[in-house]
mmCIF file of C-alpha atoms and ligand atoms in Angstrom:
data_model
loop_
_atom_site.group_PDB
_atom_site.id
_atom_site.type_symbol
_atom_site.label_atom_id
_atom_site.label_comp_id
_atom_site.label_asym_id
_atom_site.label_seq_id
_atom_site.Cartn_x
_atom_site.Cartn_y
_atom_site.Cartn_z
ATOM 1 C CA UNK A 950 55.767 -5.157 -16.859
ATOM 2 C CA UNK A 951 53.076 -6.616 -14.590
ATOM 3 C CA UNK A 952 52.426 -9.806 -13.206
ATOM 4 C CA UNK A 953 49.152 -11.666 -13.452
ATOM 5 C CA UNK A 954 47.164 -10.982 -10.074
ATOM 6 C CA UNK A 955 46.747 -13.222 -7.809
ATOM 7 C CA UNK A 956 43.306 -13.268 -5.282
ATOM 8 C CA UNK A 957 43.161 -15.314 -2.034
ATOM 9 C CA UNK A 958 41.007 -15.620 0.892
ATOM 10 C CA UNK A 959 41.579 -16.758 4.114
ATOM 11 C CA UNK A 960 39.187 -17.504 7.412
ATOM 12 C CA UNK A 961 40.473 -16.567 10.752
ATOM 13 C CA UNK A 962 41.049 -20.038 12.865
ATOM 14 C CA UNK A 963 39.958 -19.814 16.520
ATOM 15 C CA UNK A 964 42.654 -21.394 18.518
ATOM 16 C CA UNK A 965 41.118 -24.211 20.934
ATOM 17 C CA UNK A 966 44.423 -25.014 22.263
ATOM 18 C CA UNK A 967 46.795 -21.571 22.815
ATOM 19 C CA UNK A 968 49.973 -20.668 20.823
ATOM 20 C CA UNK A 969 51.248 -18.115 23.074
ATOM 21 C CA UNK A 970 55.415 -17.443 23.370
ATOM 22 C CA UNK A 971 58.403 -18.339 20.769
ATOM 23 C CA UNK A 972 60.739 -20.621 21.397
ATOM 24 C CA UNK A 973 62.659 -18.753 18.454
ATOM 25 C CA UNK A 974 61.535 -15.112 18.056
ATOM 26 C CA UNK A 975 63.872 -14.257 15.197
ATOM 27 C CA UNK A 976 62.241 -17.588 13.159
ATOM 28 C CA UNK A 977 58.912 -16.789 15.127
ATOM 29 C CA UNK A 978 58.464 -20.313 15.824
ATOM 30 C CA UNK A 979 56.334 -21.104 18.980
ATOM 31 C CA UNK A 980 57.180 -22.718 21.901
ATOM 32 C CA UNK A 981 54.020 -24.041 23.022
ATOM 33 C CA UNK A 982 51.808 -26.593 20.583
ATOM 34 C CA UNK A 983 48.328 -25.454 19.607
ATOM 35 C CA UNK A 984 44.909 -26.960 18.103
ATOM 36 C CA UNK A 985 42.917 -24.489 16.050
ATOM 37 C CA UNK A 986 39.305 -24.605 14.130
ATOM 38 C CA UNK A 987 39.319 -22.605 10.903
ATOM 39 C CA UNK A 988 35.982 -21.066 10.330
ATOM 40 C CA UNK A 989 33.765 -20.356 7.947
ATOM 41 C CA UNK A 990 32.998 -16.589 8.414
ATOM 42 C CA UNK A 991 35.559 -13.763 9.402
ATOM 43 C CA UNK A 992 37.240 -13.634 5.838
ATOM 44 C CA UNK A 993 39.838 -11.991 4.641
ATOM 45 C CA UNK A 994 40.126 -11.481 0.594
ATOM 46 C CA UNK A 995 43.760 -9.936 -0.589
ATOM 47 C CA UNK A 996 44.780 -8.998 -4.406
ATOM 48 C CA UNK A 997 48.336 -8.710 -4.906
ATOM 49 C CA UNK A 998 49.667 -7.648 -8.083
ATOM 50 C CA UNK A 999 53.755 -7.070 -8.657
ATOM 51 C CA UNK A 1000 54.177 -4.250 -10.851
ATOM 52 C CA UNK A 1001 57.711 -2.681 -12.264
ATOM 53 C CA UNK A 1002 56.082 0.526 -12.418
ATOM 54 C CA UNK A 1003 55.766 0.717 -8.129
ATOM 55 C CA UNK A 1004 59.209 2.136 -6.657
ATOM 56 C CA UNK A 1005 57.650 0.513 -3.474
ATOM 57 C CA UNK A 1006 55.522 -1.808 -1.977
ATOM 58 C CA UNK A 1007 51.937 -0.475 -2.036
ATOM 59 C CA UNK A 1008 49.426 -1.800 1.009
ATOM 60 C CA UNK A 1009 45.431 -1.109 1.426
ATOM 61 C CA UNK A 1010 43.384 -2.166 4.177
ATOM 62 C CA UNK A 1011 39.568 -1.887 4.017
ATOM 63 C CA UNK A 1012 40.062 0.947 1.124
ATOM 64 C CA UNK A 1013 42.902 2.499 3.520
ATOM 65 C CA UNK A 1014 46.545 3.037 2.811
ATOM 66 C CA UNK A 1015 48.585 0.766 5.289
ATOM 67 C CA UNK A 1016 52.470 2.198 6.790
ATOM 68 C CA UNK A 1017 54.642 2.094 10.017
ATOM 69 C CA UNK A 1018 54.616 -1.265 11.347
ATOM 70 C CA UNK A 1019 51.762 -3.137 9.616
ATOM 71 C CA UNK A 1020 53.142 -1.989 6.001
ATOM 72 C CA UNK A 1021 56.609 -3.515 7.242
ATOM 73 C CA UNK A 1022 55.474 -6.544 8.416
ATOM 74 C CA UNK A 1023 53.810 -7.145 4.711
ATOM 75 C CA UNK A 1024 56.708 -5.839 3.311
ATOM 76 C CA UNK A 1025 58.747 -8.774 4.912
ATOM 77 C CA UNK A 1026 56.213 -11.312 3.707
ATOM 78 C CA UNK A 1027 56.756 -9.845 0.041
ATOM 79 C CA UNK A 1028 60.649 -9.961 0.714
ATOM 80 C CA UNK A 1029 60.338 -13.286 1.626
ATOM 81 C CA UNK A 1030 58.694 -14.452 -1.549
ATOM 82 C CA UNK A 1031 61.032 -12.095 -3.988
ATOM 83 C CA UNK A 1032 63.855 -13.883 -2.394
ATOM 84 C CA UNK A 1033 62.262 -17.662 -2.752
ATOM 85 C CA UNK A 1034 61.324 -16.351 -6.919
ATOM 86 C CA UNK A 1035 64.965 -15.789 -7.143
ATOM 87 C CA UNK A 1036 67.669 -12.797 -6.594
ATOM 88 C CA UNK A 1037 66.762 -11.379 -10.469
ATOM 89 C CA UNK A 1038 63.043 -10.947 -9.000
ATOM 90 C CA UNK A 1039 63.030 -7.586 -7.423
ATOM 91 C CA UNK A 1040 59.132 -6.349 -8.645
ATOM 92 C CA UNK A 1041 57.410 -4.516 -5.908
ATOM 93 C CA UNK A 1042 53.796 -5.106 -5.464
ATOM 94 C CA UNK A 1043 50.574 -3.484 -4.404
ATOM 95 C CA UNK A 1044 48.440 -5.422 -2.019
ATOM 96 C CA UNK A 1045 44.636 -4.886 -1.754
ATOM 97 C CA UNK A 1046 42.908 -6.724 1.113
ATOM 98 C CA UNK A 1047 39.552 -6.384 2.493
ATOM 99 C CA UNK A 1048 38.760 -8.095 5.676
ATOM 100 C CA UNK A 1049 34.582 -8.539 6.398
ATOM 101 C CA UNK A 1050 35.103 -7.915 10.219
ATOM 102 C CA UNK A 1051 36.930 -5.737 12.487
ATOM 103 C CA UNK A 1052 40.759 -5.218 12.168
ATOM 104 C CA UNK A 1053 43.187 -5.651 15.029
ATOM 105 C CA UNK A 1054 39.893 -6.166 17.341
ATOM 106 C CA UNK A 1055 40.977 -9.820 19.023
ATOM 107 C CA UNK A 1056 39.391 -11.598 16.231
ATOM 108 C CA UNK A 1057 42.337 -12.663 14.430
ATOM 109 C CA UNK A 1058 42.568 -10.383 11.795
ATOM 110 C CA UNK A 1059 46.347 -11.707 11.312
ATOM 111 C CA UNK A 1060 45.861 -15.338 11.047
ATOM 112 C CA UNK A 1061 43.419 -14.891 8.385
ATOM 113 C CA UNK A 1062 45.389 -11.612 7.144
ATOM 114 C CA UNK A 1063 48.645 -13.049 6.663
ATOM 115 C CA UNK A 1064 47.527 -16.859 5.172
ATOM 116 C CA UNK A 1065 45.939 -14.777 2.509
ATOM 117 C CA UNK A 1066 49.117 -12.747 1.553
ATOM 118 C CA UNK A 1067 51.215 -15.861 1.483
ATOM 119 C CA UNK A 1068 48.649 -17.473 -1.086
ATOM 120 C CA UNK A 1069 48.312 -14.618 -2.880
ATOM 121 C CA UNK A 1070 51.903 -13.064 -3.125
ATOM 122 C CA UNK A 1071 53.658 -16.476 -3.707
ATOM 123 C CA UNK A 1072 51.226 -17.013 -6.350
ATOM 124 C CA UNK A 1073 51.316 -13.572 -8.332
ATOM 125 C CA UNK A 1074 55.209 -14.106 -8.386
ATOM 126 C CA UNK A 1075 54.841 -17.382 -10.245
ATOM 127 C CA UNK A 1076 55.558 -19.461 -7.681
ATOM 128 C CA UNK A 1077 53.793 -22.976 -6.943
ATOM 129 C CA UNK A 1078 54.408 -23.913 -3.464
ATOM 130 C CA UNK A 1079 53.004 -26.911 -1.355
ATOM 131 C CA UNK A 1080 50.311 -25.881 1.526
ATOM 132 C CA UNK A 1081 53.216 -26.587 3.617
ATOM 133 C CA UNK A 1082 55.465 -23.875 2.484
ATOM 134 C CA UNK A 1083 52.822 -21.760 2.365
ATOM 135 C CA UNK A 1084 52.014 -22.522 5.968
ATOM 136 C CA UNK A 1085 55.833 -21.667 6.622
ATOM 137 C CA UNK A 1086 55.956 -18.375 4.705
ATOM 138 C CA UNK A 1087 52.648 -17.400 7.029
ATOM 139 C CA UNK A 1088 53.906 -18.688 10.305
ATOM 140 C CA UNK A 1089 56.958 -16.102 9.609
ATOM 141 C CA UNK A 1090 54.522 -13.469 9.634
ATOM 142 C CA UNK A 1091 52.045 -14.468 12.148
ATOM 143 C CA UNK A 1092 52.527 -18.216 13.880
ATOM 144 C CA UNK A 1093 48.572 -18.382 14.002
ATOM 145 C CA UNK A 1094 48.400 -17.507 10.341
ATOM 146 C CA UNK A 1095 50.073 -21.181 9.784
ATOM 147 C CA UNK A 1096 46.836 -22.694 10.640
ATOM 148 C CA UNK A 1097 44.696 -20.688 8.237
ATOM 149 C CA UNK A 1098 45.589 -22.833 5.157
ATOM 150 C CA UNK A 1099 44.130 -25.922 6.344
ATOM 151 C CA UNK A 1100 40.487 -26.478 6.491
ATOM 152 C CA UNK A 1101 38.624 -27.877 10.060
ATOM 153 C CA UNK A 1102 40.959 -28.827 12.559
ATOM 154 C CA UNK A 1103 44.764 -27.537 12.526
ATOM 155 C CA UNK A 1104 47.442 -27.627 14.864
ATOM 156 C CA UNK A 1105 50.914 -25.962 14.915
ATOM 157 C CA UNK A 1106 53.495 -27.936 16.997
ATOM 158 C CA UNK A 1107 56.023 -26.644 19.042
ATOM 159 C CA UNK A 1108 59.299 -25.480 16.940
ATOM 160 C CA UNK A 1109 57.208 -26.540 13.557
ATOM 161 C CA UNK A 1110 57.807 -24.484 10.617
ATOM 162 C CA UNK A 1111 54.200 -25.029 9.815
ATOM 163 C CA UNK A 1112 50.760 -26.003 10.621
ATOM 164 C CA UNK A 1113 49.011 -29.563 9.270
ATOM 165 C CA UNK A 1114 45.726 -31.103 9.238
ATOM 166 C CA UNK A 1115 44.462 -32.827 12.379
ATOM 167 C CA UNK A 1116 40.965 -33.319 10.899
ATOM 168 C CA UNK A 1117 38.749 -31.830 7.504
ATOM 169 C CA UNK A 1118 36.225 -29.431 8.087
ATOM 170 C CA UNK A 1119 33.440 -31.800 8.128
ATOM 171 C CA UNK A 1120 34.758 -34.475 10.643
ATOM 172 C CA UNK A 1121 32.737 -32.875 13.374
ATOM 173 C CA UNK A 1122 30.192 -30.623 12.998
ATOM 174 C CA UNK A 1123 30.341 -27.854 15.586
ATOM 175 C CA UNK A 1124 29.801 -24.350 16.189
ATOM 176 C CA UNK A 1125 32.230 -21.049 17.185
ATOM 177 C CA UNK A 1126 29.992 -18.259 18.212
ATOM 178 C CA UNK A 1127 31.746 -15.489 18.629
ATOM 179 C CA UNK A 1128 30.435 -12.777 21.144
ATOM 180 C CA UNK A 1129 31.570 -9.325 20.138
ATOM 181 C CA UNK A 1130 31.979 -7.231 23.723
ATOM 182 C CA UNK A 1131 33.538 -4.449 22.360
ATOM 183 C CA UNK A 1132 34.187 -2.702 18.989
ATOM 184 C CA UNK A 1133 37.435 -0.993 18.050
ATOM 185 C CA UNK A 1134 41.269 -1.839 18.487
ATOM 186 C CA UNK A 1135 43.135 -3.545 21.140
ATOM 187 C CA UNK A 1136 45.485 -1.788 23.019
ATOM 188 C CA UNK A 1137 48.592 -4.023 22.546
ATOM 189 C CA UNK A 1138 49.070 -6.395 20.156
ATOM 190 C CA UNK A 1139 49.829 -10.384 20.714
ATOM 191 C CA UNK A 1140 53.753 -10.205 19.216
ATOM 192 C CA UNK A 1141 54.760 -7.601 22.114
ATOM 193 C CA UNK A 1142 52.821 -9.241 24.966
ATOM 194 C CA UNK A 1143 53.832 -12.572 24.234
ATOM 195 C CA UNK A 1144 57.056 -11.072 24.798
ATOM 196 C CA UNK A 1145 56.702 -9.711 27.527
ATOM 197 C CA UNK A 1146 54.782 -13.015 29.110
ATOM 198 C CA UNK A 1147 58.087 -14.501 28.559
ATOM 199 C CA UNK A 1148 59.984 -12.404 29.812
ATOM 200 C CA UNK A 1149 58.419 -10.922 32.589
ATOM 201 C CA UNK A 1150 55.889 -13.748 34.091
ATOM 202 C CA UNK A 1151 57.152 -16.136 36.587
ATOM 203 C CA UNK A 1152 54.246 -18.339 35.263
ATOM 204 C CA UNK A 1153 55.618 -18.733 31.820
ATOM 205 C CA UNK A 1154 57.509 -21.753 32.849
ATOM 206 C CA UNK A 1155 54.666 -23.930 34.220
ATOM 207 C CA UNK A 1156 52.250 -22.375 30.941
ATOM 208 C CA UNK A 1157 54.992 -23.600 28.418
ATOM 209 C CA UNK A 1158 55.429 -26.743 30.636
ATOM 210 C CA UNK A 1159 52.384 -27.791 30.946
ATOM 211 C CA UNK A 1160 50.946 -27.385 27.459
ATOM 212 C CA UNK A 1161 52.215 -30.187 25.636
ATOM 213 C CA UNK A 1162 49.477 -32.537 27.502
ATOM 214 C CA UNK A 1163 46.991 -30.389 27.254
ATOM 215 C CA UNK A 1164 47.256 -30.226 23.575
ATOM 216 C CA UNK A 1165 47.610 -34.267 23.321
ATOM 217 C CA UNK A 1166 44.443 -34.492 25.137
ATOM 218 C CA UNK A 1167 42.516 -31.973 23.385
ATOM 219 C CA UNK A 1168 44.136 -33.512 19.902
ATOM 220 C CA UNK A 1169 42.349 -36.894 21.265
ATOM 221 C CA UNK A 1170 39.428 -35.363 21.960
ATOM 222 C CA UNK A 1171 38.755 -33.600 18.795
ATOM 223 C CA UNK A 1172 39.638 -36.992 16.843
ATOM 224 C CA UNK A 1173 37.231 -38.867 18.954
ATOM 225 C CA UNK A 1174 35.144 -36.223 19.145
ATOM 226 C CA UNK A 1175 34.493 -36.278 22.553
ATOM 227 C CA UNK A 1176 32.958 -32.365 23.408
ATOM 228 C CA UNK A 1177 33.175 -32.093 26.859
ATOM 229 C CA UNK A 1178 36.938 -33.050 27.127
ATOM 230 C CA UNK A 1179 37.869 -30.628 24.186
ATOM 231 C CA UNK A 1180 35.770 -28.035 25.707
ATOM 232 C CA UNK A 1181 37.614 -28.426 29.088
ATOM 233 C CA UNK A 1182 40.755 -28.941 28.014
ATOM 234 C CA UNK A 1183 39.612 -25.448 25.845
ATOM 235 C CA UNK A 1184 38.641 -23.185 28.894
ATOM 236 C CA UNK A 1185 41.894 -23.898 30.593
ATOM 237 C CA UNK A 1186 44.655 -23.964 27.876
ATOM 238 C CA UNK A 1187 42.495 -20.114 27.672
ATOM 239 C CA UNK A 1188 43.154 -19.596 31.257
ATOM 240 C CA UNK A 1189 46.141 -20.731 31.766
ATOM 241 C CA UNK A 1190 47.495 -18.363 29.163
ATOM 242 C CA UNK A 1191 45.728 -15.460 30.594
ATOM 243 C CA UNK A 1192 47.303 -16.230 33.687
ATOM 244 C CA UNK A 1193 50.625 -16.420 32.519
ATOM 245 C CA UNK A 1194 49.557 -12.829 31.544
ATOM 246 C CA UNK A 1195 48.181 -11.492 34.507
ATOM 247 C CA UNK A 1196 51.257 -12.420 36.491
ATOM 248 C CA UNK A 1197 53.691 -9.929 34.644
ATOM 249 C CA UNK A 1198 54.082 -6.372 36.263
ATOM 250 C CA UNK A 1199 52.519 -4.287 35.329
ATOM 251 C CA UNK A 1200 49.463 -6.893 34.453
ATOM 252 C CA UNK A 1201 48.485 -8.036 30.657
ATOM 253 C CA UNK A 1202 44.651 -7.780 31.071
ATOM 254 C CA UNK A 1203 42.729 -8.329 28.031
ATOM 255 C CA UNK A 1204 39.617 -9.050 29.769
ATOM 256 C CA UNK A 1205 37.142 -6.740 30.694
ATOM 257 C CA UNK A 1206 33.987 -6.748 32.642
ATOM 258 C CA UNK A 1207 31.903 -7.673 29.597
ATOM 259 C CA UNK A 1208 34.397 -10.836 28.571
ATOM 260 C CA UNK A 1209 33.750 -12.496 32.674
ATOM 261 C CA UNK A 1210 30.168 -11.583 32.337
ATOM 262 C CA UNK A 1211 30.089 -13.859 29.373
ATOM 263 C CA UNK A 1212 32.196 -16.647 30.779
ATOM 264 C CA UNK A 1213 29.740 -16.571 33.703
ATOM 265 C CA UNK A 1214 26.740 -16.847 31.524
ATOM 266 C CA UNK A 1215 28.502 -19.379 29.521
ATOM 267 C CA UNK A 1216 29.358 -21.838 32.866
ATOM 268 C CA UNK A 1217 25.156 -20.991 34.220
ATOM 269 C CA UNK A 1218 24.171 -22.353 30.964
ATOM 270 C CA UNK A 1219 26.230 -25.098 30.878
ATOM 271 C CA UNK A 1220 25.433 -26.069 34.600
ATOM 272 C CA UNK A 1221 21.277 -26.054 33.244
ATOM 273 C CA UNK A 1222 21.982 -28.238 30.874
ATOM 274 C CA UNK A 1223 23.044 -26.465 27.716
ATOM 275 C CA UNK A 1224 26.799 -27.850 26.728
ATOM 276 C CA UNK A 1225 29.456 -24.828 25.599
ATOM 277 C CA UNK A 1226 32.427 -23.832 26.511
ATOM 278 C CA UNK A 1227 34.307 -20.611 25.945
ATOM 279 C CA UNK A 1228 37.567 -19.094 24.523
ATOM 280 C CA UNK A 1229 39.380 -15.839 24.640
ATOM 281 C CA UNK A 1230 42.219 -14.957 22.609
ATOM 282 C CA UNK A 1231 44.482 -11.266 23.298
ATOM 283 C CA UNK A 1232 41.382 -9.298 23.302
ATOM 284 C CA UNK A 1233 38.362 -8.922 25.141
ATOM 285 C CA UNK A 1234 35.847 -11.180 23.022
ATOM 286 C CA UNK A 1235 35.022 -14.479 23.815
ATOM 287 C CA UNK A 1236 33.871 -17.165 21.893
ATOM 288 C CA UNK A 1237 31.782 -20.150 22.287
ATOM 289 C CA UNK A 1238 32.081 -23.779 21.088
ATOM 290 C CA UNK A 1239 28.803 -25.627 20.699
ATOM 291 C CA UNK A 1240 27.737 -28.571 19.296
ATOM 292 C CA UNK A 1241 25.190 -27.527 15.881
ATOM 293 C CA UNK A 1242 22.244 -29.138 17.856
ATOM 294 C CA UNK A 1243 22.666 -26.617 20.459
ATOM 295 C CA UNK A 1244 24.144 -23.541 18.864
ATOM 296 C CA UNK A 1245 21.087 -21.582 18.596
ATOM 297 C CA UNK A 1246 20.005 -21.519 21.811
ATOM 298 C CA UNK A 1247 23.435 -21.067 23.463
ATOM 299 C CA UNK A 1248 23.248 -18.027 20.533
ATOM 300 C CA UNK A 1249 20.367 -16.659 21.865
ATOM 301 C CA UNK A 1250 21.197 -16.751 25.115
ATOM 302 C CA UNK A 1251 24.499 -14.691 24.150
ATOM 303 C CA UNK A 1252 22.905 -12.250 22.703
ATOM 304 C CA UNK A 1253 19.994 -11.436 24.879
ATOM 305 C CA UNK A 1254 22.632 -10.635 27.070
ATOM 306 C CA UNK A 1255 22.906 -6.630 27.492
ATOM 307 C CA UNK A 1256 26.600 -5.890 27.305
ATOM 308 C CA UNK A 1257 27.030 -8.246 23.992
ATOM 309 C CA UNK A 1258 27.049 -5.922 20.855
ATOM 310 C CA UNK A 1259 26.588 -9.371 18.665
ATOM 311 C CA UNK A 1260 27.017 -12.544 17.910
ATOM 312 C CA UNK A 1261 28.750 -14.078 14.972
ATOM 313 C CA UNK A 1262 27.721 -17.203 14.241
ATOM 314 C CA UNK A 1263 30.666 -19.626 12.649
ATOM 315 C CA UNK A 1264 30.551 -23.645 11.361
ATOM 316 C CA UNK A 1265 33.814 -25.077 10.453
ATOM 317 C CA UNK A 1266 35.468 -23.448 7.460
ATOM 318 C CA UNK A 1267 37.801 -24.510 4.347
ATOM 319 C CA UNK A 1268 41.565 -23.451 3.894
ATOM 320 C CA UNK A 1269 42.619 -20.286 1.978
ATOM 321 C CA UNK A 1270 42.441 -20.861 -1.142
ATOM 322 C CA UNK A 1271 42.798 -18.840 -4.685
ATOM 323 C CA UNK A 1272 39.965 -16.706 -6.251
ATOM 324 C CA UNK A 1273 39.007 -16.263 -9.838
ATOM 325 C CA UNK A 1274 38.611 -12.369 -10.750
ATOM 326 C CA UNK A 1275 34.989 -12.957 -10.184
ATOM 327 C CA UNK A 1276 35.611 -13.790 -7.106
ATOM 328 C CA UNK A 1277 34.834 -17.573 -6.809
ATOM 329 C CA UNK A 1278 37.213 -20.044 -5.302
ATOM 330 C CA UNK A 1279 39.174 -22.023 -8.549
HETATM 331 O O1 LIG B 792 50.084 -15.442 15.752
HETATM 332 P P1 LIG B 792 49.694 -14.256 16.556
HETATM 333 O O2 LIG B 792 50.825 -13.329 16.815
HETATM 334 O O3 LIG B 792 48.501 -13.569 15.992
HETATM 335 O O4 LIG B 792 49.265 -14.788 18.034
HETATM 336 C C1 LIG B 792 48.102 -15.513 18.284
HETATM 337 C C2 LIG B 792 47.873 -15.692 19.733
HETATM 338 C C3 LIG B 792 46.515 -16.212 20.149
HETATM 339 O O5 LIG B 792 45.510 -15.831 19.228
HETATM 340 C C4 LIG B 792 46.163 -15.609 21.486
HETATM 341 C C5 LIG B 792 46.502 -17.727 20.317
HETATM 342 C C6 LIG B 792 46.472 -18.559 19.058
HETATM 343 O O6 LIG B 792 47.006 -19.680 19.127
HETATM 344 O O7 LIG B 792 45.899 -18.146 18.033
#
């Protein structure tokens, strides 16, 4: 016995306003509230199919067979939807997802990764679950994930169980360009060095302390859609969390020479006249909010820049949501 697939894609959300540290780690609920902007591009499309046949959940990536700790942390997604289908439903599944950027790379492969499985996977197993629990069953996964269900303008508050709408996709319309510094993997990935932030960094404190107003502000700001507040409030919930990094021992460093270069360039332009502001999340790449008007300029100027390998252009972008077999959304 099979079940009917289920397809689902999911953008990555660029977070303007930092998750970074659990309040709970067991629930993996964060201790700091943040404001993201789904996108457009940066998709991830996943099939999952149960199947009585499988002895064992079954995981591609990009045409790749997924184990160790990736294929348990879908595994515990999959667990988490047998057990909400009911103790009789103990199908395993196989999961095909495809993501149409780089994996792991800093460009939130998991937020967009892990909303798709929890569309996808509570779906195949029959269940019909509000955004909101799907949100949930993300956030266990991946507390940036949360926001991937919702369209435009998320946020995930401190201790929630999941992410809601601040405002649709087309309440304001501005740009993410996201400059690519470096291809391949990150060296550590955001679950351990959040940890070790908390842990470790006397600056953790005064990061979770003081991000509360930062996000109200920014929250204002995006509802009144005032850019130049957002954008500042952007560039230093981004440094303070990087600072709260660079203050453990030995040092979280996720920057390289490329990623200043580009926050440089992106203050020089601003200072002639040219309004962005940038972003970084736990990897080297940095992107760059812009207003539509002035996006392709600021573009340019990104990628004329020697060091950059590219630029992705991204406009505000819709939840996950299902796909027919053909591949359109239902
Ligand atoms: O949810 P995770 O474990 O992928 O952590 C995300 C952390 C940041 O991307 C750095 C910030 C954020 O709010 O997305």
């Amino acid at each position: 016995m099979t079940t009917k697939p289920a397809i689902a894609s999911a953008h990555s959300n660029i977070a303007l306003i930092k998750y970074w540290g659990k309040s709970d780690s067991a629930r993996n609920l964060p201790a700091v509230p943040s404001l993201s902007l789904t996108l457009d591009g940066l998709t991830t499309t996943t099939r999952v199919q149960f199947d009585a046949e499988l002895d064992a959940d079954q995981v591609e990536l990009d045409g790749a067979v997924v184990t160790g700790r990736e294929h348990a942390r879908v595994v515990a997604l999959l667990d988490r939807v047998r057990a909400l289908q009911g103790p009789g439903f103990e199908l395993r599944a196989r999961v095909e997802s495809r993501n149409d950027f780089p994996t792991a790379a800093g460009l939130a492969s998991s937020a967009s990764g892990f909303a798709a499985l929890a569309l996808a996977a509570s779906t195949a197993a029959g269940l019909s679950l509000s955004v909101e629990a799907i949100s949930g069953l993300a956030r266990q996964s991946s507390a940036s994930a949360a926001r991937s269900l919702f369209g435009g303008f998320a946020s995930l508050l401190a201790g929630s169980e999941h992410a809601h709408s601040v405002a649709p996709l087309d309440h304001w319309d501005l740009r993410l360009l996201v400059a690519v510094t470096e291809e391949g993997r990150k060296p550590l990935g955001s679950t351990e060095a959040m940890e070790v932030t908390k842990r470790d960094s006397p600056y953790y404190s005064a990061w979770v302390a003081h991000a509360p107003e930062l996000y109200r502000e920014a929250e204002t700001a995006v509802r009144e859609r005032q850019f130049d507040t957002l954008g500042a409030c952007m560039e230093q919930s981004t440094l303070m969390m990087h600072a709260s990094m660079w203050a453990t021992r030995p040092a979280i460093l996720f920057f390289t020479d490329t990623t200043l270069a580009v926050v440089h360039r992106v203050r020089a332009l601003r200072a002639s006249g040219l309004p962005c502001y940038f972003t970084i999340d736990a990897g080297p790449h940095v992107k760059v909010l812009a207003q539509a008007e002035h996006a392709e300029a600021i573009q340019q100027e990104l990628a004329a820049m020697n060091q950059v390998k590219r630029v992705i252009p991204c406009a505000p972008g819709p939840g996950a949501r299902l796909l027919s077999d053909e591949g359109t959304p239902c």
